[in-house]
Coordinates of C-alpha atoms in Angstrom, one line a residue:
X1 CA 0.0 0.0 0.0
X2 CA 1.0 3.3 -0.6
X3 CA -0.3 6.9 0.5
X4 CA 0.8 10.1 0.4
X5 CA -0.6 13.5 2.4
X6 CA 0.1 17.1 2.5
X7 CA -1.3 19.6 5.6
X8 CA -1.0 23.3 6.0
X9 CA 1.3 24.2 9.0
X10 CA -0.5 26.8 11.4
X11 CA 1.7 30.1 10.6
X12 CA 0.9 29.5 7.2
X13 CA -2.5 29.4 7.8
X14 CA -2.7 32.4 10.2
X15 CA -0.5 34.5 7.9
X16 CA -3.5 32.9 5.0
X17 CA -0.2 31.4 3.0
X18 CA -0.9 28.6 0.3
X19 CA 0.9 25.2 1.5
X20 CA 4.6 24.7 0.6
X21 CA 4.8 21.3 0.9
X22 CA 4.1 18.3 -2.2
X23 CA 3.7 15.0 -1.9
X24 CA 3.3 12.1 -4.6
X25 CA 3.3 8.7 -4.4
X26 CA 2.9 5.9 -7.6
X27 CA 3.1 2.3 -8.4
X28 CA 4.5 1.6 -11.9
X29 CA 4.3 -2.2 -11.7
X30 CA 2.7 -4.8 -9.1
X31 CA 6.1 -4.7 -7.5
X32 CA 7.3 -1.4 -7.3
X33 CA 6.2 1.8 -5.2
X34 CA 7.6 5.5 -5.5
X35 CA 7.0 7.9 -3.1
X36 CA 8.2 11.7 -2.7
X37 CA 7.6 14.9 -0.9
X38 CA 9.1 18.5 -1.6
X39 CA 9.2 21.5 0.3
X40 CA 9.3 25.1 -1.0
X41 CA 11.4 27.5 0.5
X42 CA 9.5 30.1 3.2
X43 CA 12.4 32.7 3.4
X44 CA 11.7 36.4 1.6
X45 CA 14.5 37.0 -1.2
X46 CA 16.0 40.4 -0.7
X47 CA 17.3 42.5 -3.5
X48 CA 18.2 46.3 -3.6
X49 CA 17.0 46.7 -0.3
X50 CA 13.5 45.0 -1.5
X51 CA 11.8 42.0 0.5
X52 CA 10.3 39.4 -2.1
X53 CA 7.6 37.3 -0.9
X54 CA 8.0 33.4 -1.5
X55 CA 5.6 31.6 -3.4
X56 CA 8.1 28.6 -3.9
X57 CA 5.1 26.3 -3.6
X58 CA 5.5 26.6 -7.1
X59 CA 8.8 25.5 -7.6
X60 CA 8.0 22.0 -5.2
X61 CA 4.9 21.2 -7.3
X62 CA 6.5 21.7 -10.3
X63 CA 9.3 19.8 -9.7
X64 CA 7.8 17.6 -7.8
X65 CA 5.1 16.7 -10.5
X66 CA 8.2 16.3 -12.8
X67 CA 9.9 13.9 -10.8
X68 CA 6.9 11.7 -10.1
X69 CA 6.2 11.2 -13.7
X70 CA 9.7 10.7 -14.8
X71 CA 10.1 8.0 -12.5
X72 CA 7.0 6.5 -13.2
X73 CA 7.0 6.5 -16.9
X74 CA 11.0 4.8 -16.6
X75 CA 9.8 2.1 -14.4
X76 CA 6.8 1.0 -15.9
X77 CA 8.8 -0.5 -18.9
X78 CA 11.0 -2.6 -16.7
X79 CA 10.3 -6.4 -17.3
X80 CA 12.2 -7.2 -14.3
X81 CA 13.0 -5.7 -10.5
X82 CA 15.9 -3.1 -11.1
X83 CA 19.0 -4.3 -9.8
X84 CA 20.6 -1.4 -7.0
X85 CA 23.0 -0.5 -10.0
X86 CA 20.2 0.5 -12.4
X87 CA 18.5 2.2 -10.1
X88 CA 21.3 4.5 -9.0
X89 CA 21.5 4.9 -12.9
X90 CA 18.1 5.7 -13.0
X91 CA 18.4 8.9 -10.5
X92 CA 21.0 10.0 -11.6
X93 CA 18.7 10.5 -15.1
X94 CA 16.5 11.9 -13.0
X95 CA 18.6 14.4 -11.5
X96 CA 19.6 15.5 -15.0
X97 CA 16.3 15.5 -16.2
X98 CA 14.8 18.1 -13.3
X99 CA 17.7 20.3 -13.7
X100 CA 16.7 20.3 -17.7
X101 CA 13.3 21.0 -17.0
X102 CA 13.8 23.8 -14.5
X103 CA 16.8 25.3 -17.1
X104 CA 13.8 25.5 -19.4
X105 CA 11.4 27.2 -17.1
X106 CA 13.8 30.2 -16.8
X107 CA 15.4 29.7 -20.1
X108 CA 13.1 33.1 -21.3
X109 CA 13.9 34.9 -18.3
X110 CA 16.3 38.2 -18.8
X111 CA 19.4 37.8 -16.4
X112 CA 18.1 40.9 -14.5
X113 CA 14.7 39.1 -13.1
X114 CA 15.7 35.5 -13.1
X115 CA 17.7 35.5 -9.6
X116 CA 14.8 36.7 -8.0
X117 CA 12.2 34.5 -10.1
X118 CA 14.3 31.5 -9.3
X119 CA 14.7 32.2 -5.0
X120 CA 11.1 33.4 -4.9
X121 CA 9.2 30.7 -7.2
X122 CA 11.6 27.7 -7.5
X123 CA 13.4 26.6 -4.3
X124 CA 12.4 23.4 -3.3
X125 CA 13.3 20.4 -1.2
X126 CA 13.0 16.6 -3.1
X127 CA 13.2 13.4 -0.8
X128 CA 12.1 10.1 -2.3
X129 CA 12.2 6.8 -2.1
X130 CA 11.6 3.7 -4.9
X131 CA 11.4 0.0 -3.1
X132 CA 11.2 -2.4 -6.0
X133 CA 10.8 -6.3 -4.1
X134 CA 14.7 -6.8 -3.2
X135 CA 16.0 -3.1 -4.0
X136 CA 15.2 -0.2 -1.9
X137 CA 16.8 3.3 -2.4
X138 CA 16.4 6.6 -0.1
X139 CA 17.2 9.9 -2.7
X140 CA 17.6 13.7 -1.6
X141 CA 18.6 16.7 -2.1
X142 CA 17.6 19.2 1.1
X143 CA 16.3 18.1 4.3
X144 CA 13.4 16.2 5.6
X145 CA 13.4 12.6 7.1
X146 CA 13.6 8.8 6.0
X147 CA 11.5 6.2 8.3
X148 CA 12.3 2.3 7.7
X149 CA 10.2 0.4 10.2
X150 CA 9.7 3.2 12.9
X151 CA 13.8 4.3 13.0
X152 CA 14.0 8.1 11.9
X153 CA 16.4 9.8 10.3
X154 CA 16.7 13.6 10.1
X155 CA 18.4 14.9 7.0
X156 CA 19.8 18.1 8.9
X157 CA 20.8 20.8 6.8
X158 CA 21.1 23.5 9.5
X159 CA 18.4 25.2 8.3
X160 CA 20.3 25.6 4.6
X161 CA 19.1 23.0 2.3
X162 CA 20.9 22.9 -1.0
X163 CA 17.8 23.3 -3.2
X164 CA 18.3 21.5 -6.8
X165 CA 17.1 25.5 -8.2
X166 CA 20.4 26.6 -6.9
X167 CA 21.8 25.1 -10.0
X168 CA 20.6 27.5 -11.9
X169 CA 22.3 30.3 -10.2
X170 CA 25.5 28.5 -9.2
X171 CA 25.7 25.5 -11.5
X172 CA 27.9 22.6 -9.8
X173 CA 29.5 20.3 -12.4
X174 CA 30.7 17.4 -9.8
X175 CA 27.0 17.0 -8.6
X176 CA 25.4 15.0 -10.9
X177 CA 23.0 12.9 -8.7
X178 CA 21.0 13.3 -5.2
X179 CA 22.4 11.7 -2.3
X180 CA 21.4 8.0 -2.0
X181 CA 20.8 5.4 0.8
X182 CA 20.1 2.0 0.0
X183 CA 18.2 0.1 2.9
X184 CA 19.6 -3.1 3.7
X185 CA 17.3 -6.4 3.6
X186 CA 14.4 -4.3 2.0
X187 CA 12.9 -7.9 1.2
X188 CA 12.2 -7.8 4.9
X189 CA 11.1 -4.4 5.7
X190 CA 7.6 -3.8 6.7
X191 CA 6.7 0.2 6.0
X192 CA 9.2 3.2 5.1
X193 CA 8.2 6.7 4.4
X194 CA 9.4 10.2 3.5
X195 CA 8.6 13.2 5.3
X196 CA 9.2 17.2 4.7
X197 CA 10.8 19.2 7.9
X198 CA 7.3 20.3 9.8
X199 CA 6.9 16.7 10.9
X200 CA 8.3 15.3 14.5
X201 CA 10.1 12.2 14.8
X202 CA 7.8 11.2 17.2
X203 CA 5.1 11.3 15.2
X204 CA 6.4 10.2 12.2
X205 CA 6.7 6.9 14.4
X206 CA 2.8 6.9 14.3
X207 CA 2.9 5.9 10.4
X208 CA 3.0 2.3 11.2
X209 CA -0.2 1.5 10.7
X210 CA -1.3 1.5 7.1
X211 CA -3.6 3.7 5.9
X212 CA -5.3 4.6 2.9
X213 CA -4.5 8.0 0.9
X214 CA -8.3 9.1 2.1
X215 CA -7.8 7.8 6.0
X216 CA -4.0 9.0 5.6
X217 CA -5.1 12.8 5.1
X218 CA -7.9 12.5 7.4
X219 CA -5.9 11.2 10.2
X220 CA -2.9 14.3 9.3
X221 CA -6.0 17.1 9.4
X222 CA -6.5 16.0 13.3
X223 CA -3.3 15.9 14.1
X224 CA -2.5 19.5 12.7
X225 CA -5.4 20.8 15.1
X226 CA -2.8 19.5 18.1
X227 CA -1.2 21.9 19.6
X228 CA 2.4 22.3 19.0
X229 CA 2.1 20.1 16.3
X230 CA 2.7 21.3 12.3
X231 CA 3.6 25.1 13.2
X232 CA 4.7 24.8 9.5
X233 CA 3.6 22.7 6.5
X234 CA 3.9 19.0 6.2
X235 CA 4.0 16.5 3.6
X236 CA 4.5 12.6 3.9
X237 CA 4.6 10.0 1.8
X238 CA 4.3 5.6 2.7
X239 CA 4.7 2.2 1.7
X240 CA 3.5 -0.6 3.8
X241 CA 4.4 -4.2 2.8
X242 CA 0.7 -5.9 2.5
X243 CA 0.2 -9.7 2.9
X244 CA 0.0 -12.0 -0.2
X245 CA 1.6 -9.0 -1.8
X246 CA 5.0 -9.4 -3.6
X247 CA 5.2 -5.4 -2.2

């Protein structure tokens, strides 16, 4: 089974901001599941002593849209489970590929307007994860955190993710794919997820228990109302191993 969920964090509901936050989830073939989430960036760009408000929930729906469907068009042709080889292959395409696409969304833009268009529209987290039967690989570029069978990890980036978008400003030749973690034993995993930085590890812990896209939402909408819970967006995204399922 796999679900995905997005909330609005309070502060962006009291200040009546649109969600930043993206999730996506997809399953190509019987035996493979994708999931990802992306997170805009909330911070004003400042030029010439002018504040810029972000809209970068543009920039994580966009790419994240992009990345969903990239990976679910490549591995829908596979005729058998991708080895960890071809899948690292595979990102690495898809790394190239998003950079592409956002090149061409600014491609038109004069040099004097595209800084700002880029840090106010396009600055966005991407954490994802593809499980494919005896494969499964964590990919990233920002922060957020990974979840195999309840144990969290917090991709900390000291509050200064390195948004893929800042490619187009300061292009990087060496980095030519997103960080990867292969799980070991993902034959004998139960649930992993993906999760953008308004979520708590505590309660990401609370995921075990499958649930349905529809329930999945549902059940996030309560615990937003908590206090002290989702001050800012959140998006999450889940696979749970279900019986008789080769999944």
């Amino acid at each position: 089974m796999i679900s995905h969920a997005t909330v609005l964090g309070r502060a962006h509901r009291l200040m009546q901001h649109n969600c930043q936050d993206f999730a996506a989830a997809a399953s190509p073939t019987a035996n493979i599941a994708i999931g990802l989430v992306c997170d805009g960036c909330g911070s004003k760009f400042v030029s010439d002593g002018r504040s810029h408000p972000s809209q970068n929930e543009m920039g994580a729906s966009l790419l994240g849209q992009f990345a969903i469907d990239f990976l679910n068009s490549k591995l829908s042709y596979l005729t058998h489970q991708p080895s960890p080889d071809v899948l690292e292959a595979l990102l690495a395409d898809l790394h190239l590929a998003s950079l592409t696409f956002l090149h061409h969304l600014v491609a038109h833009f004069p040099e004097s307007t595209r800084r700002q268009f880029v840090a106010t529209r396009l600055l966005a987290t991407l954490v994802g994860f593809v499980h494919a039967g005896e494969t499964a690989v964590f990919f990233w570029q920002g922060d957020g955190f990974l979840v195999v069978d309840g144990t969290v990890c917090q991709l900390d980036s000291d509050n200064q993710p390195d948004y893929l978008a800042y490619q187009l400003l300061q292009p990087n030749p060496c980095q030519t794919n997103f960080q990867l973690a292969f799980v070991p034993q993902p034959e004998q995993i139960r649930w992993l997820a993906v999760a953008t930085d308004g979520w708590s590890a505590e309660l990401l812990s609370q995921l075990e228990e499958p649930r349905a896209a529809l329930t999945l939402q549902r059940w996030l909408n309560v615990q937003a109302q908590q206090p002290g819970q989702f001050d800012d967006d959140g998006a999450v995204a889940s696979w749970h191993k279900q019986e008789n399922c080769e999944l």
